[in-house]
Each structure stands twice: as structure tokens, then as C-alpha cells.
Short mmCIF file of C-alpha atoms in Angstrom, two decimals:
data_model
loop_
_atom_site.label_atom_id
_atom_site.label_comp_id
_atom_site.label_asym_id
_atom_site.label_seq_id
_atom_site.Cartn_x
_atom_site.Cartn_y
_atom_site.Cartn_z
CA MET A 1 0.02 0.00 -0.08
CA LYS A 2 2.62 2.56 0.84
CA ILE A 3 4.32 1.78 -2.52
CA LYS A 4 1.08 2.43 -4.49
CA ILE A 5 0.78 5.82 -2.52
CA LEU A 6 4.24 6.86 -3.35
CA SER A 7 3.82 5.84 -6.93
CA PHE A 8 0.58 8.17 -7.13
CA ILE A 9 2.54 11.04 -5.72
CA PHE A 10 5.50 10.29 -8.39
CA CYS A 11 2.79 10.29 -11.11
CA LEU A 12 1.04 13.34 -9.96
CA ALA A 13 4.58 15.27 -9.96
CA ALA A 14 5.02 14.12 -13.47
CA LEU A 15 1.88 14.88 -14.85
CA SER A 16 2.08 18.62 -13.19
CA GLY A 17 2.61 21.61 -15.43
CA ARG A 18 5.48 22.93 -13.71
CA GLY A 19 7.12 19.48 -12.72
CA GLN A 20 7.53 20.46 -9.16
CA ILE A 21 4.68 20.49 -7.01
CA SER A 22 4.60 23.00 -3.80
CA LEU A 23 1.96 22.67 -1.09
CA THR A 24 1.82 24.93 1.99
CA ASN A 25 -0.77 25.90 4.75
CA GLY A 26 1.27 29.08 5.65
CA ARG A 27 3.51 27.53 8.33
CA HIS A 28 4.04 23.95 6.56
CA ASN A 29 6.02 24.00 3.20
CA LEU A 30 6.02 21.05 0.82
CA GLU A 31 7.91 20.45 -2.35
CA ILE A 32 7.22 17.24 -4.32
CA SER A 33 9.90 16.79 -7.08
CA GLY A 34 11.70 13.98 -8.99
CA THR A 35 14.09 12.66 -11.19
CA ILE A 36 14.16 10.07 -14.41
CA SER A 37 17.40 8.99 -15.92
CA THR A 38 18.00 6.15 -18.48
CA PHE A 39 21.28 5.30 -20.62
CA TYR A 40 22.47 2.99 -22.92
CA ASN A 41 25.90 1.22 -22.06
CA GLN A 42 28.59 -0.33 -24.44
CA ARG A 43 31.42 -2.15 -23.32
CA ILE A 44 34.71 -1.97 -25.19
CA PHE A 45 36.18 -5.59 -24.88
CA THR A 46 39.86 -6.00 -24.06
CA PRO A 47 40.55 -10.00 -25.45
CA GLY A 48 43.16 -10.63 -22.40
CA ASN A 49 40.87 -9.85 -19.92
CA PRO A 50 39.01 -13.47 -18.74
CA GLU A 51 36.31 -11.08 -16.73
CA ASN A 52 34.81 -10.00 -20.14
CA ARG A 53 34.16 -13.79 -21.36
CA ILE A 54 31.17 -15.67 -20.42
CA ASN A 55 31.92 -17.70 -17.02
CA ASP A 56 35.37 -15.72 -17.09
CA ASP A 57 36.60 -18.56 -19.49
CA THR A 58 38.92 -17.13 -22.27
CA SER A 59 37.79 -20.10 -24.42
CA ARG A 60 34.32 -18.91 -24.54
CA PRO A 61 32.87 -15.74 -26.36
CA PHE A 62 32.80 -12.28 -25.14
CA ASP A 63 30.09 -11.66 -22.53
CA LYS A 64 28.19 -8.95 -23.76
CA SER A 65 25.51 -8.68 -21.07
CA LYS A 66 26.63 -5.18 -20.32
CA ASN A 67 25.80 -3.82 -23.52
CA ARG A 68 22.25 -2.71 -22.28
CA PHE A 69 19.80 -0.23 -21.80
CA GLY A 70 19.53 0.61 -18.35
CA LEU A 71 16.95 3.02 -15.63
CA ARG A 72 19.41 4.63 -13.27
CA ASP A 73 16.81 6.73 -11.47
CA ALA A 74 13.18 6.80 -10.95
CA GLN A 75 13.30 8.92 -7.68
CA LEU A 76 10.50 10.73 -5.71
CA GLN A 77 11.44 13.51 -3.38
CA LEU A 78 9.65 15.07 -0.61
CA GLU A 79 11.26 18.17 0.73
CA GLY A 80 9.44 20.03 3.80
CA ARG A 81 9.74 22.96 6.16
CA ILE A 82 7.65 23.73 9.15
CA GLY A 83 8.27 27.08 10.28
CA HIS A 84 11.99 28.03 10.87
CA GLU A 85 12.39 25.41 13.35
CA TRP A 86 11.99 22.06 11.48
CA GLU A 87 13.00 20.59 7.91
CA TYR A 88 12.49 17.06 6.51
CA GLU A 89 13.46 15.18 3.39
CA LEU A 90 11.98 11.79 1.90
CA GLN A 91 13.88 10.75 -1.14
CA VAL A 92 13.17 7.19 -2.64
CA ASP A 93 14.29 5.78 -5.90
CA PHE A 94 11.96 3.09 -7.28
CA ALA A 95 14.50 1.81 -9.69
CA ASP A 96 16.72 0.74 -7.09
CA MET A 97 14.11 -0.41 -4.67
CA LEU A 98 13.29 -3.21 -7.50
CA ASN A 99 16.68 -4.02 -8.12
CA PRO A 100 19.23 -3.40 -5.31
CA SER A 101 22.51 -4.50 -7.46
CA ASP A 102 24.47 -1.44 -5.92
CA ILE A 103 23.47 0.08 -2.75
CA GLY A 104 26.44 2.30 -2.30
CA GLU A 105 25.91 4.80 -5.41
CA ASN A 106 22.23 4.27 -5.95
CA PRO A 107 20.31 2.90 -2.95
CA GLY A 108 16.56 2.37 -2.90
CA LEU A 109 16.14 4.80 -0.04
CA MET A 110 18.22 7.81 -0.38
CA ASP A 111 16.94 10.12 2.49
CA ALA A 112 14.67 9.79 5.49
CA TRP A 113 15.57 12.43 7.80
CA VAL A 114 14.48 15.15 10.06
CA GLN A 115 16.34 18.95 11.12
CA TYR A 116 15.84 20.76 14.19
CA LYS A 117 16.99 24.37 13.41
CA GLY A 118 15.63 26.12 16.38
CA LEU A 119 18.93 26.23 18.43
CA ARG A 120 21.05 29.17 17.71
CA PHE A 121 24.59 27.43 18.21
CA LEU A 122 23.99 24.45 16.16
CA ASP A 123 21.51 22.48 13.80
CA ILE A 124 20.48 18.64 14.81
CA LYS A 125 19.87 16.21 11.65
CA ALA A 126 18.21 12.67 12.78
CA GLY A 127 17.36 9.76 10.53
CA TYR A 128 18.84 8.00 7.25
CA GLN A 129 21.13 10.67 5.74
CA LYS A 130 24.09 11.31 3.34
CA ILE A 131 27.36 11.31 5.74
CA PRO A 132 29.35 14.60 5.70
CA TYR A 133 32.51 12.96 4.62
CA SER A 134 33.62 13.40 0.82
CA ARG A 135 32.74 16.22 -0.82
CA ASN A 136 32.77 14.65 -4.54
CA SER A 137 30.20 11.90 -2.53
CA LEU A 138 28.10 15.06 -1.21
CA VAL A 139 27.59 16.81 -4.71
CA PRO A 140 24.01 15.63 -6.09
CA PHE A 141 24.46 13.03 -8.92
CA ILE A 142 21.75 15.24 -10.90
CA TYR A 143 24.47 18.26 -10.97
CA SER A 144 27.20 16.14 -12.87
CA PRO A 145 27.65 15.22 -16.19
CA PHE A 146 29.05 11.95 -15.22
CA TRP A 147 27.15 8.55 -15.34
CA GLN A 148 29.03 7.45 -12.41
CA ARG A 149 30.88 8.54 -9.51
CA SER A 150 34.80 7.71 -8.97
CA GLU A 151 35.63 4.35 -7.78
CA MET A 152 36.37 5.65 -4.55
CA THR A 153 33.33 7.73 -3.91
CA ARG A 154 30.86 5.67 -5.17
CA GLY A 155 30.32 3.40 -2.18
CA GLU A 156 32.65 0.59 -2.47
CA PHE A 157 35.36 2.32 -0.60
CA PHE A 158 33.20 3.99 2.38
CA SER A 159 29.35 3.97 3.12
CA ARG A 160 27.89 7.13 1.59
CA ARG A 161 24.76 7.07 3.96
CA ASP A 162 24.00 5.91 7.17
CA ILE A 163 21.26 6.15 10.03
CA GLY A 164 22.40 8.22 12.90
CA ILE A 165 22.90 11.77 14.11
CA THR A 166 24.46 14.95 12.70
CA LEU A 167 25.37 18.00 14.19
CA GLU A 168 25.83 21.10 11.65
CA LYS A 169 27.15 24.59 12.53
CA SER A 170 27.72 27.44 9.72
CA LEU A 171 30.02 30.45 10.53
CA TRP A 172 30.93 33.48 8.41
CA ASN A 173 27.91 34.20 6.47
CA GLN A 174 28.13 30.10 5.80
CA LYS A 175 31.66 30.25 4.41
CA ILE A 176 32.62 27.90 7.01
CA ASN A 177 30.82 24.67 7.60
CA LEU A 178 31.23 22.30 10.65
CA TYR A 179 29.74 18.84 10.80
CA ALA A 180 30.17 16.05 13.52
CA GLY A 181 27.94 12.88 13.71
CA MET A 182 27.43 9.57 14.97
CA TYR A 183 25.95 6.40 12.73
CA SER A 184 25.47 2.89 13.13
CA GLY A 185 28.37 1.91 11.05
CA MET A 186 26.57 -0.19 8.82
CA GLY A 187 25.89 2.22 6.16
CA GLU A 188 23.59 1.37 3.49
CA GLN A 189 23.32 -1.85 4.90
CA VAL A 190 21.80 -1.07 7.88
CA LEU A 191 18.49 -1.25 6.04
CA THR A 192 18.94 -4.76 4.93
CA GLN A 193 18.61 -8.18 6.23
CA TYR A 194 22.39 -7.87 7.18
CA GLY A 195 21.64 -4.65 9.40
CA GLY A 196 19.39 -3.47 12.01
CA ASP A 197 20.62 -4.50 15.24
CA ASN A 198 24.09 -3.06 16.19
CA ASP A 199 27.23 -4.84 16.21
CA PRO A 200 27.80 -7.04 19.02
CA ALA A 201 30.52 -4.94 20.35
CA GLY A 202 28.00 -1.83 20.25
CA GLN A 203 30.36 0.46 18.44
CA PHE A 204 29.26 3.27 16.23
CA GLU A 205 30.86 5.19 13.55
CA TYR A 206 32.28 8.63 14.16
CA VAL A 207 32.44 11.39 11.46
CA VAL A 208 33.90 15.16 11.38
CA ARG A 209 33.93 17.58 8.44
CA ALA A 210 34.98 21.07 8.20
CA ASP A 211 35.20 23.08 4.97
CA VAL A 212 35.95 26.84 4.15
CA ALA A 213 34.95 28.97 1.11
CA TRP A 214 36.23 32.21 -0.37
CA PRO A 215 35.43 34.95 -1.26
CA SER A 216 31.40 33.76 -0.78
CA ARG A 217 29.20 30.84 0.34
CA TYR A 218 30.18 27.54 -1.56
CA ARG A 219 27.70 25.15 -2.38
CA TYR A 220 28.05 21.40 -3.07
CA ARG A 221 27.96 22.16 -6.92
CA ASP A 222 31.40 21.15 -8.92
CA TYR A 223 30.30 22.93 -12.44
CA ASP A 224 30.50 26.52 -12.89
CA VAL A 225 27.26 27.20 -15.12
CA ASN A 226 26.88 30.57 -13.75
CA GLN A 227 29.99 31.76 -15.07
CA SER A 228 31.47 33.19 -11.51
CA PRO A 229 32.88 36.59 -12.26
CA LEU A 230 35.22 36.28 -9.12
CA PRO A 231 37.34 33.10 -8.71
CA MET A 232 36.04 30.86 -5.92
CA PHE A 233 37.70 28.44 -3.60
CA ALA A 234 36.77 25.78 -1.19
CA LEU A 235 39.10 23.65 0.96
CA GLY A 236 37.79 20.66 3.34
CA ILE A 237 38.80 18.14 5.63
CA ALA A 238 37.01 15.06 7.06
CA GLY A 239 37.81 11.93 9.12
CA ARG A 240 36.04 8.95 10.33
CA SER A 241 36.61 6.07 12.66
CA VAL A 242 34.83 2.81 13.33
CA LYS A 243 35.83 -0.31 15.38
CA ARG A 244 33.68 -3.42 14.63
CA MET A 245 33.35 -7.13 15.60
CA PHE A 246 32.21 -8.44 12.57
CA SER A 247 31.87 -7.46 8.84
CA SER A 248 28.88 -7.53 6.45
CA PHE A 249 28.74 -8.04 2.70
CA LEU A 250 26.26 -7.71 0.11
CA PRO A 251 26.27 -9.05 -3.57
CA GLY A 252 27.62 -6.47 -5.85
CA ASP A 253 30.57 -5.48 -3.62
CA ASP A 254 33.99 -5.36 -5.35
CA TYR A 255 36.51 -4.89 -2.68
CA TYR A 256 34.59 -5.93 0.68
CA ILE A 257 36.17 -3.06 2.67
CA ARG A 258 32.83 -0.92 3.02
CA VAL A 259 31.90 -2.60 6.30
CA ILE A 260 35.14 -4.49 7.79
CA SER A 261 35.91 -6.97 10.97
CA GLY A 262 38.23 -4.68 12.90
CA SER A 263 39.05 -1.04 12.98
CA ARG A 264 39.37 1.41 10.31
CA GLN A 265 40.31 5.04 10.41
CA MET A 266 39.94 7.30 7.48
CA ALA A 267 40.78 10.74 6.58
CA THR A 268 40.36 12.90 3.46
CA ALA A 269 41.13 16.23 2.04
CA ASP A 270 39.47 18.10 -1.05
CA PHE A 271 39.88 21.31 -2.92
CA THR A 272 37.58 22.94 -5.54
CA PHE A 273 37.86 26.08 -7.69
CA GLN A 274 35.58 27.88 -10.28
CA TYR A 275 35.87 30.71 -12.37
CA LYS A 276 34.24 32.08 -15.58
CA GLY A 277 32.95 28.78 -16.47
CA PHE A 278 35.92 26.59 -15.77
CA SER A 279 36.20 24.32 -12.65
CA ALA A 280 38.70 22.03 -10.84
CA GLN A 281 38.32 19.57 -8.02
CA ALA A 282 40.88 17.47 -6.39
CA GLU A 283 40.11 14.87 -3.51
CA TYR A 284 42.60 12.50 -1.60
CA HIS A 285 41.60 9.70 0.47
CA ILE A 286 43.72 7.24 2.93
CA ALA A 287 42.77 4.59 5.14
CA ARG A 288 44.14 2.71 8.12
CA ILE A 289 42.62 -0.76 8.32
CA THR A 290 43.51 -3.28 11.38
CA PRO A 291 41.15 -6.62 10.49
CA THR A 292 40.71 -9.59 13.03
CA ASN A 293 39.20 -11.53 10.73
CA ASP A 294 36.71 -12.63 13.57
CA THR A 295 33.97 -15.06 12.44
CA ASP A 296 30.46 -14.33 12.96
CA PRO A 297 29.04 -17.50 14.56
CA ASP A 298 25.85 -17.30 12.70
CA THR A 299 27.10 -18.03 9.72
CA ASP A 300 23.59 -17.69 7.91
CA ASN A 301 24.33 -13.98 8.04
CA ASN A 302 27.36 -14.22 5.57
CA ARG A 303 29.11 -11.67 7.70
CA TYR A 304 32.85 -13.15 6.80
CA ARG A 305 34.42 -13.33 3.65
CA GLU A 306 38.29 -14.01 3.31
CA ASN A 307 41.35 -13.03 5.14
CA ARG A 308 43.14 -9.64 5.09
CA GLY A 309 45.94 -10.11 7.00
CA THR A 310 46.71 -10.20 10.85
CA LYS A 311 49.52 -11.28 13.27
CA ASP A 312 48.84 -14.59 12.25
CA TYR A 313 47.82 -14.31 8.38
CA LYS A 314 50.42 -11.96 6.34
CA ILE A 315 49.07 -10.25 3.07
CA GLY A 316 52.29 -10.11 0.86
CA SER A 317 55.71 -10.27 2.73
CA LEU A 318 55.18 -7.51 4.88
CA PRO A 319 55.26 -7.94 8.78
CA THR A 320 52.35 -6.11 9.55
CA SER A 321 48.86 -6.49 11.19
CA PHE A 322 47.21 -3.76 9.36
CA PHE A 323 46.78 -2.52 5.33
CA LYS A 324 46.20 0.87 3.85
CA ALA A 325 43.64 1.81 1.20
CA GLY A 326 43.13 5.06 -0.59
CA GLY A 327 43.82 7.41 -3.72
CA PHE A 328 43.35 10.40 -5.58
CA LEU A 329 40.66 11.89 -7.71
CA GLY A 330 40.74 15.05 -9.95
CA SER A 331 38.95 16.73 -12.51
CA LEU A 332 38.81 19.51 -15.11
CA SER A 333 35.63 20.89 -16.39
CA TYR A 334 34.28 23.95 -18.73
CA SER A 335 30.64 25.29 -18.88
CA ASN A 336 29.65 27.04 -22.10
CA LYS A 337 26.18 28.51 -21.85
CA LYS A 338 25.95 29.44 -25.64
CA LEU A 339 26.65 26.02 -26.20
CA LYS A 340 24.54 24.62 -23.42
CA SER A 341 27.70 22.53 -22.74
CA ILE A 342 29.65 20.94 -19.95
CA PHE A 343 33.06 19.24 -20.96
CA SER A 344 34.69 17.48 -18.19
CA LEU A 345 37.88 15.08 -17.56
CA ARG A 346 38.53 12.97 -14.56
CA TYR A 347 41.36 10.81 -13.35
CA ASP A 348 40.66 8.44 -10.78
CA ASN A 349 43.48 6.38 -8.81
CA PHE A 350 42.35 4.14 -5.93
CA ASN A 351 44.41 1.06 -4.42
CA PRO A 352 42.03 -1.08 -1.98
CA ASN A 353 45.26 -2.98 -0.31
CA ASP A 354 48.60 -1.84 -0.26
CA LEU A 355 50.17 -5.04 0.64
CA VAL A 356 49.18 -6.44 -2.99
CA ASN A 357 51.12 -5.64 -5.78
CA ASP A 358 49.94 -4.28 -8.95
CA ASN A 359 46.55 -3.61 -6.92
CA THR A 360 45.87 -0.03 -8.22
CA GLU A 361 42.86 0.92 -10.43
CA GLU A 362 43.52 3.74 -12.61
CA THR A 363 40.84 5.23 -14.75
CA LEU A 364 40.53 8.30 -17.09
CA SER A 365 36.77 9.45 -17.93
CA PHE A 366 35.63 11.90 -20.37
CA ALA A 367 31.99 13.28 -19.91
CA TYR A 368 29.87 15.63 -22.09
CA ALA A 369 26.54 16.86 -21.26
CA TYR A 370 24.29 19.07 -23.60
CA GLN A 371 21.80 20.99 -21.31
CA ILE A 372 18.53 21.18 -23.23
CA ASN A 373 17.01 23.40 -20.01
CA GLY A 374 19.69 22.99 -17.65
CA PHE A 375 20.22 20.39 -15.26
CA ASN A 376 16.45 19.73 -15.58
CA ALA A 377 16.80 18.17 -19.08
CA MET A 378 20.26 17.00 -20.19
CA VAL A 379 21.60 14.62 -22.52
CA LYS A 380 24.66 12.96 -20.71
CA ALA A 381 27.81 11.04 -22.19
CA GLN A 382 30.81 9.44 -20.64
CA TYR A 383 33.68 7.26 -21.26
CA TRP A 384 35.70 4.93 -19.28
CA TYR A 385 39.36 4.36 -20.34
CA ARG A 386 41.42 2.09 -18.11
CA LEU A 387 44.80 2.70 -17.70
CA SER A 388 45.92 0.07 -15.39
CA ASN A 389 46.79 -3.60 -16.29
CA ARG A 390 43.44 -5.42 -17.19
CA THR A 391 44.90 -8.93 -16.58
CA ASN A 392 45.69 -8.86 -12.59
CA PRO A 393 43.22 -11.55 -11.26
CA LEU A 394 43.58 -10.07 -7.60
CA ILE A 395 41.05 -7.55 -7.96
CA GLN A 396 37.99 -6.49 -10.27
CA ARG A 397 39.01 -5.35 -13.81
CA PHE A 398 36.80 -4.02 -16.43
CA ASP A 399 37.31 -2.88 -20.03
CA ASP A 400 36.75 0.69 -21.08
CA GLN A 401 33.01 1.25 -21.53
CA PHE A 402 30.59 4.17 -22.96
CA ARG A 403 27.44 5.31 -22.04
CA ILE A 404 24.84 8.25 -23.24
CA GLY A 405 21.63 8.82 -21.82
CA ILE A 406 19.04 11.47 -20.65
CA GLN A 407 18.63 12.91 -17.06
CA PHE A 408 14.90 14.74 -16.52
CA LEU A 409 14.15 16.26 -13.25
CA LEU A 410 10.56 16.68 -12.01
CA ARG A 411 10.71 20.24 -11.06
#
């Protein structure tokens, strides 16, 4: 019944002449909007990569199942304000509720939180929400010409959403933003059969972030479609820490480090710049992971997958009980109003385990977006060019691929 009601609201928004519906009784304001995005994907095959063959068998033909049409988004978003004290948001993606294959970047439930802004010294947000950690992760997908985030920030390296509490404070006319939060530590998996109850150790994940902008407020938007007349800068740093007894995995995980048995400390720094249509972003991540490899006695939960290196089990030849993961991403973009176009180039470098040789993913991505009506109606195209060795069997390897499609916002 709940799905039927949400589907009705979604269809109502689609049939609205303005796209976005605003309802108010004077004190309570509600805005209803949504997103539809669909694409065609074409993979460029490399003969020496066994993973592009049927059943990973080099004697078999190419597996062309990834040459397909796809529905990335069918979202409904409800945003509300009650007076000056309360704000809330509920956002669901019907496409991923039906096919939860990649809950990191495309979860079925995207937001379900309430925020109290009645205190002068800080705002309090509670519920299922984006974690204020990575800037690239915080920039909404709809404001990007890319069809997919970088390998580090798409939800395989760290959880992008979780249930918990976030304290927020803005200073200096919102040019300085401070965040501190406490979350379940399960990330998006908290809403699955592997989530729900806390870890037996009763631990939570803690996150802090601070960013500063100059000479004015800098929203989480990375493309200068407004042709900023003055150079704009923003610099951010963040950290997160969690200690768990058991890990938990879901189908579709590539690296199995999003939730891990043991402790993990992470840090990131990011920088972004805009001026007269040009923009640049850079983001660096580092994680220190100390696994325990403790096995959940409830084997039906599949909370244990593989050894990662401890005092008794080494990865590689280094005598260490921990490993590191992380990398760098950088992008350059240009937005041209006359051409209604955004051109973007992005470099990704990600190593999920520094104790494994030849274990770095490197990708160069080219993106182009033609703005039929700004971000509300936009044709997007992305080409992934893989720079790293595709034959290493220790980590996920994919061939080059091309994706093109349309994004339409109901607003």
C-alpha cells in the first residue's frame, strides 16, 4: 500500500505542468519533485581480460550482457519545512528498490531525515542521511555530467549513507561549515537483512568534517554554469573512525572494505575552484584498516568473507597487522552557456590494499553534457578509459565502456 501511495504521488508530479509541486498552509511548506534518468551502455572489450568472457573463461565468447539499456533513476523527493525550526526530506528511488544491485551509489532509499534548526548554536539532523565526509560524495548526482562517480566515492570504499545523528554549524555567512556525526557503522546495509541490530561490540562510527570557502558561500556544486565573475575556492578536511567485531557483505561488493571486521580510520582532503565557466576539483583519501578476521558464529548472515592479514595471517611479505587503502581523484571542467554544454575530464587512482602488488585501479573518464533545459533536461555521455593492467586476477578489472542517456528532473 505504501508503494502504491508513493507511486501515485510520483505520477502526480510527472503530470504537473510545472513538474515540481509546492503545497503550503502558511506554516508548513512541502515541495514534491523527482528524477528520471535512463541510458545505453556499451562495453569495449579487451581480448586478454578473462572477466569479459562468458563464465570468465577465455575460451568462451565475449560476455556482452553489459551492452544494454538501463534505468538509473526513478526518484521521488519530498522536501518540507515547518516554520523556521523544522526541515525534513524523504527521497526514494523506485528503480533501485526493485533491483538493489549497487546500494552504495544507488540505494533504494536515499534520504529519510528530520532536522531541528531552532537552536542558535547548531542544527541537529537525525535519520537516514548522507554522511558528511567526502565532498565528491556530497555533490548531488543530478549536477554532474558523469553517469557514475569515481571508484573511491561511489560507495565501494566507504558508506555514503547511514542512520544516525549529525550536528551542523555554519559560520562567517555560511563560508565555514562544521559537521560532527555518530552513525550505526553499517552504512546502507543497515536497511538490509544484514543490518538492523548494532554490531555485538556495540560500537558506532564517528565522522567529522570542516570546509571553508572564499570569497563567498560555496554550495556542493562542482560545475560553474553561472560563469562566476570572481575566482571561488573551497577547501575541506574530514575524518571517520569505526571499530567493529564482524563485517558484513552484500552481492555487488567489489572490494569488501565498506564494512569490515576490525578497526578503520579514514581521512580525506578536498579542494575545488570555479571561475568564468572553468572548474577544478581534487580529492585525496587514505584509510588504515586493522582487520581481526573474527567470524560471526551466525554463519547464515554471511558476515565473513576472506582473510585480510593479521598477526597470524600475512598479506604479501610485510610483517604487519594492518593495511592501507586510498587514492586520488581530480577533474577539470568547462561550462559554456552559448553551447549549453559541459565538458569534463576526470582521473581516478584507487588502491584497495597496499600489501598486494599491482593492485591500483586507474581510470581516465571523459564526460559531456548538453543542457536542453539546464540540469532539468540534459543529455549526458561518459567514456571510461582504463589505464591500469586489466589482467591482474586479484582485484576487479573492467574494460573501457561508453554510456549515453538522458536525465530529466520533475521540477
